[in-house]
């Protein structure tokens, strides 16, 4: 019989079990395998690649969505570790049995119906293949191949010397007891050569005896340790094999579940198969039967350690133990994430944020949990306060912010922002592109006056320039004063929006020093020309400066915020509402591509001789 | 779980629902079977099912135990009124069946059918296939007549059509095949009808025992309907056991508790299904079975709160009645794969701290053994706890094999007994 595991064995992992993948590769690394034990992964939800570490080197593991593909591209993979759920484990295992290159399948799922299990087992026997499981962690061939998560943490793999082969063949029913047995065998003898947990079901696809007979033929294995379990009659096959001389190597056995007899009613332990239906299936009966045919059976589990030690020492004195090349397994580099968690490493951050945090239970705005903000009935003005200004704003301020947004939300289809958005929407562009196309027109000439007005009026007022002087200075520079002047509105035909803003501020703001200053300037400019009024941009700009001042920002802090674009931001935010509206409107109207008519363009090209 | 016994009532319901389909219309079994419970009286059933009042009846308890005739618990060939009276007299009555005692709470009621021929059939599963046992002389004396029972084997990868039933009467042969198909398709793991008879293609199962594979629920939801998997007869739960069962049902982790002897002095709280059995075994194997108070297991990564409640429950139970010889608490476990040992210990430590006075009053010695991720930290926490609150807590890691702490704990016992 060919042994299924060597240092070259490669496997297909069914199911995207990336932790198990990494654990197998860690085992490979400390065992000094030259090639990884994993050839590829099967994930029914998608294909592509995954990466994992082989020591400190990162390697690529291909992902396929069918077993057929995986086997086709990796004919050298002889093992499949099947992590499929109990619902699909049967189909995937039967499929794998049909693939000629796959010789051994480990089925991890628990809860596969017994009939399906028996069919899988029988099919495997018919095809001369091995199934380990179901309902097991799998097993390990020390220094050669680890099935999935068998053996636990890297520390335990090293402590139980699973990175190099010992002399002992171990077969258990329980996967949970494997680590303990590895530990016992490593301390009482020279460690395991191969340890398999066949799984706790009543009809595992391969039984204790199947693996024992395989171990009997494995020359590296010098003696057997078997841990059986109450329920079923599989242990009697070992009894028969011992009687028939099919097992000649020393065999130490113990069947667990001897306590079942003191339970008041029939007891079903955790494993599906762990229930004694009749006297023969009890742990006591099986222990006695094994002992009678020459198995070494201690008086209790506790005696296993001494029995193993005895047998090992005896064989050692006769020179019948594996020749083991001892070495110190290399350290597995610690995972960066784990190191961070444990505070072992530190590093510079690439980004800094001071306004929101999504790492905890819920997102926080400026340190306040979102649920609290909602519960307190806060408005969009409060949220702008938290995220833009990092302040809890008083109500007059949040209401004012909302007023500004409402006022600037839209100004018809003809302004450059809306126009551009409409043209883009009519060209068939999506909402985001059309919106962006409109928004990109916001700048010094469109919408930008809020920023400019805030900036200039603040500068003039802070430098105590008399309004007259300010107007003259601007004229000298031949710069129109931002926020002054309107196409149609004038001192006698005032802009309603400006009235709204002014009245609100006069009623609710503690102080309006910049507005007052701007109104002084307006007096001078309107004296020159009636339509040189403080327009909506100018009014918004100076009132936002008043607002920032009233909520406690210093002059310098306000300037920094103006330079960062905070004033303009109110216009950008507000107007995006209108532009989105225009885009949606055009989409619903299914308007056609816009082309500017020839008659709207003045064509005056240079004559050739002018060039 | 896998193989689970179901009530005779439930099995007969399945038979009546499907035997016609699996025999391609040849056989039928009338849906005349009822289950009387404390909540569903025979009067209520009679309102819908006329046959109960019209026919002669058979009544017997239906609680997963056999030999009802020998225990004088079958009422044969009776009237509705007699049946009603008999059920009323027996409902809630505590009876002793073998080693177990329990109240009668479920009664099967069906028509009494006079018959001459009694057949026996049983189907059971084995690793490589299913075994069918059939006899033309069924009934209560089946074991005495076992040499007349014929045995047939259906290999797991084959169909029943390969089996040679040439010695069996044709009608019966067809019934066996149909019953076997039903057994396979509905994921039975055991089915015994003894006896049954067939009158004009009408199947009459007189007594029946069945188990289903409950892991097949996903595939059989529709066919099984609302099937019940009752606990074995006589298995009642103490308040504390029920508390752990309820907790177990609500969590992805596994929490188990069976009280064996509340006066016992050795209490266990062991991590892992396999390990918990081995710990209990070892106490029994070392001859202290009379002192073993409980079987207890926690595994599958329970939360700190869950281990706290679990430990509290056990500490509460074990400190109720003092014993002059003191008590032993084994906090055991193998080597965990990936469970953070220190984390699971935190809940236990919280409980011990809460119960420190009672632990001292009851002279409890605590022995801890565990391995796996962070075990050193976990053991240090336990050790420090012992020193801090003045309770003897001995801790061991993987340098000592799992069950050795039992030997160490009992060694003290043996020495004291020697003195």
JSON list of N, CA, C and O in Angstrom, two decimals, chain A residues 102-133:
[
{"chain": "A", "resi": 102, "resn": "UNK", "atom": "N", "xyz": [-6.58, 12.46, -7.46]},
{"chain": "A", "resi": 102, "resn": "UNK", "atom": "CA", "xyz": [-6.80, 12.62, -6.01]},
{"chain": "A", "resi": 102, "resn": "UNK", "atom": "C", "xyz": [-6.88, 11.25, -5.35]},
{"chain": "A", "resi": 102, "resn": "UNK", "atom": "O", "xyz": [-7.71, 10.42, -5.71]},
{"chain": "A", "resi": 103, "resn": "UNK", "atom": "N", "xyz": [-5.99, 11.05, -4.37]},
{"chain": "A", "resi": 103, "resn": "UNK", "atom": "CA", "xyz": [-5.91, 9.73, -3.72]},
{"chain": "A", "resi": 103, "resn": "UNK", "atom": "C", "xyz": [-6.48, 9.72, -2.31]},
{"chain": "A", "resi": 103, "resn": "UNK", "atom": "O", "xyz": [-6.86, 8.69, -1.80]},
{"chain": "A", "resi": 104, "resn": "UNK", "atom": "N", "xyz": [-6.46, 10.89, -1.67]},
{"chain": "A", "resi": 104, "resn": "UNK", "atom": "CA", "xyz": [-6.94, 10.94, -0.28]},
{"chain": "A", "resi": 104, "resn": "UNK", "atom": "C", "xyz": [-7.77, 12.21, -0.08]},
{"chain": "A", "resi": 104, "resn": "UNK", "atom": "O", "xyz": [-7.41, 13.28, -0.57]},
{"chain": "A", "resi": 105, "resn": "UNK", "atom": "N", "xyz": [-8.90, 12.05, 0.61]},
{"chain": "A", "resi": 105, "resn": "UNK", "atom": "CA", "xyz": [-9.76, 13.20, 0.89]},
{"chain": "A", "resi": 105, "resn": "UNK", "atom": "C", "xyz": [-10.02, 13.25, 2.39]},
{"chain": "A", "resi": 105, "resn": "UNK", "atom": "O", "xyz": [-10.38, 12.24, 2.98]},
{"chain": "A", "resi": 106, "resn": "UNK", "atom": "N", "xyz": [-9.80, 14.42, 2.97]},
{"chain": "A", "resi": 106, "resn": "UNK", "atom": "CA", "xyz": [-10.15, 14.60, 4.37]},
{"chain": "A", "resi": 106, "resn": "UNK", "atom": "C", "xyz": [-11.43, 15.42, 4.41]},
{"chain": "A", "resi": 106, "resn": "UNK", "atom": "O", "xyz": [-11.50, 16.49, 3.81]},
{"chain": "A", "resi": 107, "resn": "UNK", "atom": "N", "xyz": [-12.46, 14.89, 5.07]},
{"chain": "A", "resi": 107, "resn": "UNK", "atom": "CA", "xyz": [-13.76, 15.57, 5.13]},
{"chain": "A", "resi": 107, "resn": "UNK", "atom": "C", "xyz": [-13.96, 16.09, 6.55]},
{"chain": "A", "resi": 107, "resn": "UNK", "atom": "O", "xyz": [-14.02, 15.32, 7.50]},
{"chain": "A", "resi": 108, "resn": "UNK", "atom": "N", "xyz": [-14.03, 17.40, 6.68]},
{"chain": "A", "resi": 108, "resn": "UNK", "atom": "CA", "xyz": [-14.03, 18.03, 8.00]},
{"chain": "A", "resi": 108, "resn": "UNK", "atom": "C", "xyz": [-15.46, 18.17, 8.56]},
{"chain": "A", "resi": 108, "resn": "UNK", "atom": "O", "xyz": [-15.67, 18.07, 9.75]},
{"chain": "A", "resi": 109, "resn": "UNK", "atom": "N", "xyz": [-16.45, 18.39, 7.68]},
{"chain": "A", "resi": 109, "resn": "UNK", "atom": "CA", "xyz": [-17.81, 18.72, 8.13]},
{"chain": "A", "resi": 109, "resn": "UNK", "atom": "C", "xyz": [-18.39, 17.70, 9.10]},
{"chain": "A", "resi": 109, "resn": "UNK", "atom": "O", "xyz": [-18.16, 16.50, 8.99]},
{"chain": "A", "resi": 110, "resn": "UNK", "atom": "N", "xyz": [-19.17, 18.22, 10.05]},
{"chain": "A", "resi": 110, "resn": "UNK", "atom": "CA", "xyz": [-19.85, 17.38, 11.02]},
{"chain": "A", "resi": 110, "resn": "UNK", "atom": "C", "xyz": [-21.34, 17.42, 10.69]},
{"chain": "A", "resi": 110, "resn": "UNK", "atom": "O", "xyz": [-21.85, 18.46, 10.29]},
{"chain": "A", "resi": 111, "resn": "UNK", "atom": "N", "xyz": [-22.02, 16.30, 10.85]},
{"chain": "A", "resi": 111, "resn": "UNK", "atom": "CA", "xyz": [-23.47, 16.30, 10.64]},
{"chain": "A", "resi": 111, "resn": "UNK", "atom": "C", "xyz": [-23.88, 15.81, 9.27]},
{"chain": "A", "resi": 111, "resn": "UNK", "atom": "O", "xyz": [-24.96, 16.13, 8.79]},
{"chain": "A", "resi": 112, "resn": "UNK", "atom": "N", "xyz": [-23.03, 15.04, 8.61]},
{"chain": "A", "resi": 112, "resn": "UNK", "atom": "CA", "xyz": [-23.42, 14.43, 7.32]},
{"chain": "A", "resi": 112, "resn": "UNK", "atom": "C", "xyz": [-24.24, 13.18, 7.65]},
{"chain": "A", "resi": 112, "resn": "UNK", "atom": "O", "xyz": [-23.85, 12.39, 8.50]},
{"chain": "A", "resi": 113, "resn": "UNK", "atom": "N", "xyz": [-25.39, 13.00, 6.99]},
{"chain": "A", "resi": 113, "resn": "UNK", "atom": "CA", "xyz": [-26.21, 11.83, 7.30]},
{"chain": "A", "resi": 113, "resn": "UNK", "atom": "C", "xyz": [-25.46, 10.52, 7.11]},
{"chain": "A", "resi": 113, "resn": "UNK", "atom": "O", "xyz": [-24.60, 10.40, 6.23]},
{"chain": "A", "resi": 114, "resn": "UNK", "atom": "N", "xyz": [-25.79, 9.56, 7.95]},
{"chain": "A", "resi": 114, "resn": "UNK", "atom": "CA", "xyz": [-25.05, 8.29, 7.96]},
{"chain": "A", "resi": 114, "resn": "UNK", "atom": "C", "xyz": [-25.11, 7.56, 6.63]},
{"chain": "A", "resi": 114, "resn": "UNK", "atom": "O", "xyz": [-24.14, 6.93, 6.22]},
{"chain": "A", "resi": 115, "resn": "UNK", "atom": "N", "xyz": [-26.24, 7.62, 5.95]},
{"chain": "A", "resi": 115, "resn": "UNK", "atom": "CA", "xyz": [-26.34, 6.90, 4.67]},
{"chain": "A", "resi": 115, "resn": "UNK", "atom": "C", "xyz": [-25.36, 7.49, 3.66]},
{"chain": "A", "resi": 115, "resn": "UNK", "atom": "O", "xyz": [-24.67, 6.77, 2.94]},
{"chain": "A", "resi": 116, "resn": "UNK", "atom": "N", "xyz": [-25.29, 8.81, 3.59]},
{"chain": "A", "resi": 116, "resn": "UNK", "atom": "CA", "xyz": [-24.36, 9.46, 2.67]},
{"chain": "A", "resi": 116, "resn": "UNK", "atom": "C", "xyz": [-22.92, 9.08, 3.03]},
{"chain": "A", "resi": 116, "resn": "UNK", "atom": "O", "xyz": [-22.08, 8.84, 2.16]},
{"chain": "A", "resi": 117, "resn": "UNK", "atom": "N", "xyz": [-22.66, 9.06, 4.34]},
{"chain": "A", "resi": 117, "resn": "UNK", "atom": "CA", "xyz": [-21.34, 8.72, 4.83]},
{"chain": "A", "resi": 117, "resn": "UNK", "atom": "C", "xyz": [-20.94, 7.31, 4.39]},
{"chain": "A", "resi": 117, "resn": "UNK", "atom": "O", "xyz": [-19.84, 7.07, 3.92]},
{"chain": "A", "resi": 118, "resn": "UNK", "atom": "N", "xyz": [-21.90, 6.39, 4.54]},
{"chain": "A", "resi": 118, "resn": "UNK", "atom": "CA", "xyz": [-21.60, 4.99, 4.19]},
{"chain": "A", "resi": 118, "resn": "UNK", "atom": "C", "xyz": [-21.36, 4.85, 2.69]},
{"chain": "A", "resi": 118, "resn": "UNK", "atom": "O", "xyz": [-20.50, 4.09, 2.26]},
{"chain": "A", "resi": 119, "resn": "UNK", "atom": "N", "xyz": [-22.12, 5.63, 1.91]},
{"chain": "A", "resi": 119, "resn": "UNK", "atom": "CA", "xyz": [-21.93, 5.57, 0.46]},
{"chain": "A", "resi": 119, "resn": "UNK", "atom": "C", "xyz": [-20.54, 6.10, 0.09]},
{"chain": "A", "resi": 119, "resn": "UNK", "atom": "O", "xyz": [-19.79, 5.47, -0.67]},
{"chain": "A", "resi": 120, "resn": "UNK", "atom": "N", "xyz": [-20.16, 7.23, 0.69]},
{"chain": "A", "resi": 120, "resn": "UNK", "atom": "CA", "xyz": [-18.82, 7.79, 0.43]},
{"chain": "A", "resi": 120, "resn": "UNK", "atom": "C", "xyz": [-17.73, 6.78, 0.77]},
{"chain": "A", "resi": 120, "resn": "UNK", "atom": "O", "xyz": [-16.79, 6.58, 0.01]},
{"chain": "A", "resi": 121, "resn": "UNK", "atom": "N", "xyz": [-17.90, 6.16, 1.94]},
{"chain": "A", "resi": 121, "resn": "UNK", "atom": "CA", "xyz": [-16.90, 5.20, 2.40]},
{"chain": "A", "resi": 121, "resn": "UNK", "atom": "C", "xyz": [-16.78, 4.02, 1.44]},
{"chain": "A", "resi": 121, "resn": "UNK", "atom": "O", "xyz": [-15.68, 3.59, 1.08]},
{"chain": "A", "resi": 122, "resn": "UNK", "atom": "N", "xyz": [-17.94, 3.51, 1.01]},
{"chain": "A", "resi": 122, "resn": "UNK", "atom": "CA", "xyz": [-17.94, 2.35, 0.11]},
{"chain": "A", "resi": 122, "resn": "UNK", "atom": "C", "xyz": [-17.35, 2.71, -1.25]},
{"chain": "A", "resi": 122, "resn": "UNK", "atom": "O", "xyz": [-16.58, 1.94, -1.83]},
{"chain": "A", "resi": 123, "resn": "UNK", "atom": "N", "xyz": [-17.70, 3.90, -1.76]},
{"chain": "A", "resi": 123, "resn": "UNK", "atom": "CA", "xyz": [-17.15, 4.33, -3.05]},
{"chain": "A", "resi": 123, "resn": "UNK", "atom": "C", "xyz": [-15.63, 4.45, -2.97]},
{"chain": "A", "resi": 123, "resn": "UNK", "atom": "O", "xyz": [-14.92, 4.06, -3.90]},
{"chain": "A", "resi": 124, "resn": "UNK", "atom": "N", "xyz": [-15.14, 5.00, -1.86]},
{"chain": "A", "resi": 124, "resn": "UNK", "atom": "CA", "xyz": [-13.69, 5.17, -1.70]},
{"chain": "A", "resi": 124, "resn": "UNK", "atom": "C", "xyz": [-13.00, 3.81, -1.73]},
{"chain": "A", "resi": 124, "resn": "UNK", "atom": "O", "xyz": [-11.97, 3.64, -2.41]},
{"chain": "A", "resi": 125, "resn": "UNK", "atom": "N", "xyz": [-13.57, 2.84, -1.01]},
{"chain": "A", "resi": 125, "resn": "UNK", "atom": "CA", "xyz": [-12.97, 1.50, -0.97]},
{"chain": "A", "resi": 125, "resn": "UNK", "atom": "C", "xyz": [-12.95, 0.90, -2.37]},
{"chain": "A", "resi": 125, "resn": "UNK", "atom": "O", "xyz": [-11.95, 0.31, -2.80]},
{"chain": "A", "resi": 126, "resn": "UNK", "atom": "N", "xyz": [-14.07, 1.07, -3.08]},
{"chain": "A", "resi": 126, "resn": "UNK", "atom": "CA", "xyz": [-14.19, 0.53, -4.42]},
{"chain": "A", "resi": 126, "resn": "UNK", "atom": "C", "xyz": [-13.10, 1.09, -5.33]},
{"chain": "A", "resi": 126, "resn": "UNK", "atom": "O", "xyz": [-12.57, 0.41, -6.19]},
{"chain": "A", "resi": 127, "resn": "UNK", "atom": "N", "xyz": [-12.78, 2.35, -5.15]},
{"chain": "A", "resi": 127, "resn": "UNK", "atom": "CA", "xyz": [-11.79, 3.00, -6.01]},
{"chain": "A", "resi": 127, "resn": "UNK", "atom": "C", "xyz": [-10.39, 2.96, -5.42]},
{"chain": "A", "resi": 127, "resn": "UNK", "atom": "O", "xyz": [-9.47, 3.58, -5.97]},
{"chain": "A", "resi": 128, "resn": "UNK", "atom": "N", "xyz": [-10.23, 2.29, -4.29]},
{"chain": "A", "resi": 128, "resn": "UNK", "atom": "CA", "xyz": [-8.91, 2.18, -3.67]},
{"chain": "A", "resi": 128, "resn": "UNK", "atom": "C", "xyz": [-8.37, 3.49, -3.14]},
{"chain": "A", "resi": 128, "resn": "UNK", "atom": "O", "xyz": [-7.17, 3.75, -3.16]},
{"chain": "A", "resi": 129, "resn": "UNK", "atom": "N", "xyz": [-9.27, 4.37, -2.70]},
{"chain": "A", "resi": 129, "resn": "UNK", "atom": "CA", "xyz": [-8.85, 5.66, -2.16]},
{"chain": "A", "resi": 129, "resn": "UNK", "atom": "C", "xyz": [-9.15, 5.75, -0.67]},
{"chain": "A", "resi": 129, "resn": "UNK", "atom": "O", "xyz": [-9.87, 4.92, -0.13]},
{"chain": "A", "resi": 130, "resn": "UNK", "atom": "N", "xyz": [-8.58, 6.77, -0.04]},
{"chain": "A", "resi": 130, "resn": "UNK", "atom": "CA", "xyz": [-8.77, 6.92, 1.40]},
{"chain": "A", "resi": 130, "resn": "UNK", "atom": "C", "xyz": [-9.58, 8.18, 1.67]},
{"chain": "A", "resi": 130, "resn": "UNK", "atom": "O", "xyz": [-9.28, 9.24, 1.14]},
{"chain": "A", "resi": 131, "resn": "UNK", "atom": "N", "xyz": [-10.63, 8.05, 2.51]},
{"chain": "A", "resi": 131, "resn": "UNK", "atom": "CA", "xyz": [-11.30, 9.24, 3.04]},
{"chain": "A", "resi": 131, "resn": "UNK", "atom": "C", "xyz": [-11.05, 9.26, 4.54]},
{"chain": "A", "resi": 131, "resn": "UNK", "atom": "O", "xyz": [-11.28, 8.25, 5.22]},
{"chain": "A", "resi": 132, "resn": "UNK", "atom": "N", "xyz": [-10.56, 10.38, 5.04]},
{"chain": "A", "resi": 132, "resn": "UNK", "atom": "CA", "xyz": [-10.44, 10.57, 6.49]},
{"chain": "A", "resi": 132, "resn": "UNK", "atom": "C", "xyz": [-11.62, 11.42, 6.90]},
{"chain": "A", "resi": 132, "resn": "UNK", "atom": "O", "xyz": [-11.83, 12.50, 6.36]},
{"chain": "A", "resi": 133, "resn": "UNK", "atom": "N", "xyz": [-12.40, 10.93, 7.88]},
{"chain": "A", "resi": 133, "resn": "UNK", "atom": "CA", "xyz": [-13.56, 11.69, 8.33]},
{"chain": "A", "resi": 133, "resn": "UNK", "atom": "C", "xyz": [-14.85, 10.99, 7.93]},
{"chain": "A", "resi": 133, "resn": "UNK", "atom": "O", "xyz": [-14.82, 9.81, 7.61]}
]
